[in-house]
Coordinates of C-alpha atoms in Angstrom, one line a residue:
Chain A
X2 CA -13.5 13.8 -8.7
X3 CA -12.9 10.0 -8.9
X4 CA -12.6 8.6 -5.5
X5 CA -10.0 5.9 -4.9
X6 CA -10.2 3.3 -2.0
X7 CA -7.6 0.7 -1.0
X8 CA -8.1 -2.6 1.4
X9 CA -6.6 -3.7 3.4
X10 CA -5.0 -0.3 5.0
X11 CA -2.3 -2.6 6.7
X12 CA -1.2 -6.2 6.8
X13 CA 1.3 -8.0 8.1
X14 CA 2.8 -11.5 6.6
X15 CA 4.8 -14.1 7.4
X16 CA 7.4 -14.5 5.2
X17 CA 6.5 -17.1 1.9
X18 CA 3.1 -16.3 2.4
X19 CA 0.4 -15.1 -0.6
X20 CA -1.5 -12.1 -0.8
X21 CA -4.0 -10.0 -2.4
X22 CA -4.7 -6.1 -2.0
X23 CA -7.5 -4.5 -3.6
X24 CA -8.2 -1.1 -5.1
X25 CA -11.8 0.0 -5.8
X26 CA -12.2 3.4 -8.4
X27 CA -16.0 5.4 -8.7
X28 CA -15.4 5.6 -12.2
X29 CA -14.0 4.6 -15.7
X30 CA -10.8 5.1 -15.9
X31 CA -7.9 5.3 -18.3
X32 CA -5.1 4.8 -16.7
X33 CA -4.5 2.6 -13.8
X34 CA -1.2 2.0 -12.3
X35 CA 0.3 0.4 -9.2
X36 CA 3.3 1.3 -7.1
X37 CA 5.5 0.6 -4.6
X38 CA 6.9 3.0 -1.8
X39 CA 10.1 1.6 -0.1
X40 CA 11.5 2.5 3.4
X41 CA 13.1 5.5 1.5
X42 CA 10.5 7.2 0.6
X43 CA 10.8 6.2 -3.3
X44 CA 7.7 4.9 -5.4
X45 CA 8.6 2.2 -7.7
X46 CA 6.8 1.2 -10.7
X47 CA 5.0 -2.3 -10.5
X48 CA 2.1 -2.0 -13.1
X49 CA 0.5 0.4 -15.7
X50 CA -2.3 -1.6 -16.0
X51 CA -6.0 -0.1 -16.8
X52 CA -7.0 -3.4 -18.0
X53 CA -6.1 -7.2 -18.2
X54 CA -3.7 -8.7 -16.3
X55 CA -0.2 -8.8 -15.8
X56 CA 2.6 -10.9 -14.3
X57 CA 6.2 -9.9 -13.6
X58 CA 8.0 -12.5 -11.4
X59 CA 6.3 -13.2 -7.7
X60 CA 3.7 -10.1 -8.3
X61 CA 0.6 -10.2 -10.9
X62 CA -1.8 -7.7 -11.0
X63 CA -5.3 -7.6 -12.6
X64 CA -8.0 -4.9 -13.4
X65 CA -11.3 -5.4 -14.3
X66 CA -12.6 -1.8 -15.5
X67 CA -16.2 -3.2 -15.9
X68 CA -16.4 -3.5 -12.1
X69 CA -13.6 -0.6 -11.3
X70 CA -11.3 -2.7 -8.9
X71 CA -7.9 -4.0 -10.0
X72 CA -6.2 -6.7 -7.6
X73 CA -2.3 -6.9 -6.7
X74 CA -1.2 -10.7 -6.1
X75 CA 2.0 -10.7 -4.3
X76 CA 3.1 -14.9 -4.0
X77 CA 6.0 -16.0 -1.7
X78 CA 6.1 -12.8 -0.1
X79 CA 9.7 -11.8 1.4
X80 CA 10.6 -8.8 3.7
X81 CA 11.7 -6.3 1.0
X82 CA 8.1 -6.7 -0.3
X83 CA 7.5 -4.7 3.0
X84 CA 6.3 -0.9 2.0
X85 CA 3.4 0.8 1.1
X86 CA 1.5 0.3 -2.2
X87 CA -0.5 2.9 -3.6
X88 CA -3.3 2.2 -6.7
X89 CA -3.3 5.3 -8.4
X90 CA -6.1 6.3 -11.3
X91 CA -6.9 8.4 -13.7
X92 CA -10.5 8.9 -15.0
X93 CA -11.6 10.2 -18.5
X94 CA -12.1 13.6 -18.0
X95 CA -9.1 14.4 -15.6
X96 CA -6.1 15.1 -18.3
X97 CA -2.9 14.8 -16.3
X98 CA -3.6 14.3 -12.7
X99 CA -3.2 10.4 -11.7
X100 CA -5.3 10.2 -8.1
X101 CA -4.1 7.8 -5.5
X102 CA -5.7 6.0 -3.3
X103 CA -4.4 5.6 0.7
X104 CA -2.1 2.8 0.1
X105 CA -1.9 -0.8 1.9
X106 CA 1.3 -0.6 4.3
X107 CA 2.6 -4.3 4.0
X108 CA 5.3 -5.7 6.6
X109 CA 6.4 -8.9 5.8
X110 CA 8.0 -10.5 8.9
X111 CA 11.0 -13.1 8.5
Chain B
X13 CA 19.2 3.6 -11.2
X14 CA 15.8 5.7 -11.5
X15 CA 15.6 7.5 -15.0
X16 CA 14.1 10.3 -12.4
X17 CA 17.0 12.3 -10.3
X18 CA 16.1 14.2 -7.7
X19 CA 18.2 16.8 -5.1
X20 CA 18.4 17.8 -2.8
X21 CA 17.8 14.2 -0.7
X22 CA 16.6 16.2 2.2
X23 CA 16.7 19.6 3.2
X24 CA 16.0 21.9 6.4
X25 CA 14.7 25.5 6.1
X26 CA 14.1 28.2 8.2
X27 CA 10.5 30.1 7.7
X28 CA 12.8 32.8 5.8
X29 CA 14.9 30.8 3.5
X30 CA 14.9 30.2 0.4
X31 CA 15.3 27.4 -1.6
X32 CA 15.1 25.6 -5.0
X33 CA 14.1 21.9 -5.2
X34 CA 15.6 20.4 -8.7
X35 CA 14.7 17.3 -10.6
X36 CA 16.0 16.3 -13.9
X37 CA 14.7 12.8 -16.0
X38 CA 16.3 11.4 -18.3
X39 CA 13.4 9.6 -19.7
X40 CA 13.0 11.5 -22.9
X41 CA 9.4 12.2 -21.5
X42 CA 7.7 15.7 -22.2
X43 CA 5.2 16.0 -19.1
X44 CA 7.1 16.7 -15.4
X45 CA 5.2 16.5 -12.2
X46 CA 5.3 17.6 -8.6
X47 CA 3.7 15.9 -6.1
X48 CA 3.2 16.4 -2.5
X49 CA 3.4 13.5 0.5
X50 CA 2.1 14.3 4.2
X51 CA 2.2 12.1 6.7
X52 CA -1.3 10.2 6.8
X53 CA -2.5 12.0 3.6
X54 CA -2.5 10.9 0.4
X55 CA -0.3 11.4 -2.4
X56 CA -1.5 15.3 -3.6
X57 CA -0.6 16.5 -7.3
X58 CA 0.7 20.5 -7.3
X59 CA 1.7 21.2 -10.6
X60 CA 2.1 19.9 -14.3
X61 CA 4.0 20.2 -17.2
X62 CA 3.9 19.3 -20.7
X63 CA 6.2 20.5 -23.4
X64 CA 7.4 23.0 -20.6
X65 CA 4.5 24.3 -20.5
X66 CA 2.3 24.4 -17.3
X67 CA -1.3 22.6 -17.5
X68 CA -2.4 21.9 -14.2
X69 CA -1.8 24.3 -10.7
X70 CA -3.7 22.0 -8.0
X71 CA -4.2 25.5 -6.3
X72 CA -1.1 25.5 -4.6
X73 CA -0.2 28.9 -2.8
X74 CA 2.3 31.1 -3.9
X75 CA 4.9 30.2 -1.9
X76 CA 5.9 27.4 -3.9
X77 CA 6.7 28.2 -7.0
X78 CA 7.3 25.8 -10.3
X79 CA 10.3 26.5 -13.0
X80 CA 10.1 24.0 -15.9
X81 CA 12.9 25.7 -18.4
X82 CA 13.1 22.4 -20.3
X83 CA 11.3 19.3 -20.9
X84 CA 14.2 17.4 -19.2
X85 CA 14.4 19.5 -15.9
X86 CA 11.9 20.8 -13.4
X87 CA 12.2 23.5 -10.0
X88 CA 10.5 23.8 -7.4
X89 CA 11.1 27.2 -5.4
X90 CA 10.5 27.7 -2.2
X91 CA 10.1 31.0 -0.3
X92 CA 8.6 31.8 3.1
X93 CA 7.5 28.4 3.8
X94 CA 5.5 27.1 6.8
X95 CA 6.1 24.3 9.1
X96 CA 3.4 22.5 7.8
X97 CA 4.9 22.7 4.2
X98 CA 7.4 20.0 5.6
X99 CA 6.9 17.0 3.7
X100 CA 8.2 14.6 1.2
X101 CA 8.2 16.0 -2.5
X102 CA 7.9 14.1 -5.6
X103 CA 8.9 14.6 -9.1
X104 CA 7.8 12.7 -11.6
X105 CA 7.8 12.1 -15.5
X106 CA 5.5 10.5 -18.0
X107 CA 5.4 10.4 -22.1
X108 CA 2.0 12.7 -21.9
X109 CA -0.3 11.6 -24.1
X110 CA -3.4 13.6 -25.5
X111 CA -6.0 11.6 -23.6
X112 CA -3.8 11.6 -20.2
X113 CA -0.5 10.9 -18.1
X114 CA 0.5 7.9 -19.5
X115 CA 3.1 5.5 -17.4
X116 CA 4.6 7.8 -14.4
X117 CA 8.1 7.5 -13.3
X118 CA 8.8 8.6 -10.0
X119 CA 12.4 10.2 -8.4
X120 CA 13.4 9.1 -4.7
X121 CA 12.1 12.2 -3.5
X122 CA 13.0 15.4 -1.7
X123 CA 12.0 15.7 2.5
X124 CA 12.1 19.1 3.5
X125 CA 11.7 20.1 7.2
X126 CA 10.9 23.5 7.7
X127 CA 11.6 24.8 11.2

């Protein structure tokens, strides 16, 4: 199956600071989405994205299929940005099962 | 809100209980999911449903057993669990579309301990 890796595993930020977390797929895919696990255990939508780019407020995401990595900007980070986020794919021949990757566990430090 | 409802919030079991996870969207979508999350492990998929009907069974044992009576509400039962069945569960919904899962929406999630 379609292998799923995400860098870096964990990170820590000041508050206000920029970053970029990276998720890497072994093959085409047609569905790429990002989420984004609170304290509560609860995955929130950020991005369907399995191509392009998109921007919603302080995050922006971008994935390049050609090259099978998408990128999650998160700008003028603030401490509820703290979680996990999990790049989750789906490749052509899979029908309904979305893989995840390992997730990048964020805490963003006041 | 989440458009993805999901009770109990958490529940504690005995090996010899059982139980009934429920989840109910109110999305409109026709494909429900359950999903499984260890600790340390990633997310894992268990079962699938489209149009109520089951597609996928990511070999899941026995014990855990799906109930999808409409496209708007989906069980999980559990009988006979083990302790290393204790984990967070996930439903989730998507409008399923012919070539895949389209968007998923996930519920808050149910975290069973099983003693």
């Amino acid at each position: 199956g379609i292998q799923v890796e995400q860098s870096p595993p964990d990170l820590i930020l000041q508050e206000g600071a920029n970053s970029t977390l990276r998720c890497n797929f072994s093959d085409s895919v047609n569905n790429l989405q990002w989420f984004h696990q609170n304290p509560w255990g609860q995955l929130i939508n950020l991005f369907y994205i399995p191509s392009g780019t998109k921007q919603n407020g302080r995050l922006s995401a971008t994935t390049v299929a050609t090259e099978r990595y998408s990128l999650l900007y998160i700008s003028s980070s603030q401490t509820t940005d703290s979680g996990v986020y999990f790049c989750a794919v789906e490749d052509n021949n899979a029908g309904n099962m979305l893989t995840f990757g390992g997730g990048t566990r964020l805490m963003v430090k006041p | 809100e989440t458009g993805v409802t999901q009770t109990p919030r958490h529940l504690v079991m005995g090996m010899t209980n059982k139980k009934s996870l429920k989840c109910e969207q109110h999305l409109g979508h026709n494909a429900m999911y359950w999903y499984k999350q260890s600790a340390k492990k990633p997310l894992e998929l268990m079962f699938v449903y489209n149009f109520k009907e089951q597609t996928e069974n990511n070999s899941v044992p026995s014990r855990f057993s799906p109930e999808c009576p409409n496209s708007s509400h989906l069980f999980l039962h559990l009988h006979t669990l083990q302790p290393e069945d204790s984990a967070l569960y996930l439903c989730a919904s998507s409008q399923g579309q012919v070539a895949g899962t389209g968007e998923l929406f996930f519920g808050e999630g149910s975290r069973l301990t099983v003693l």
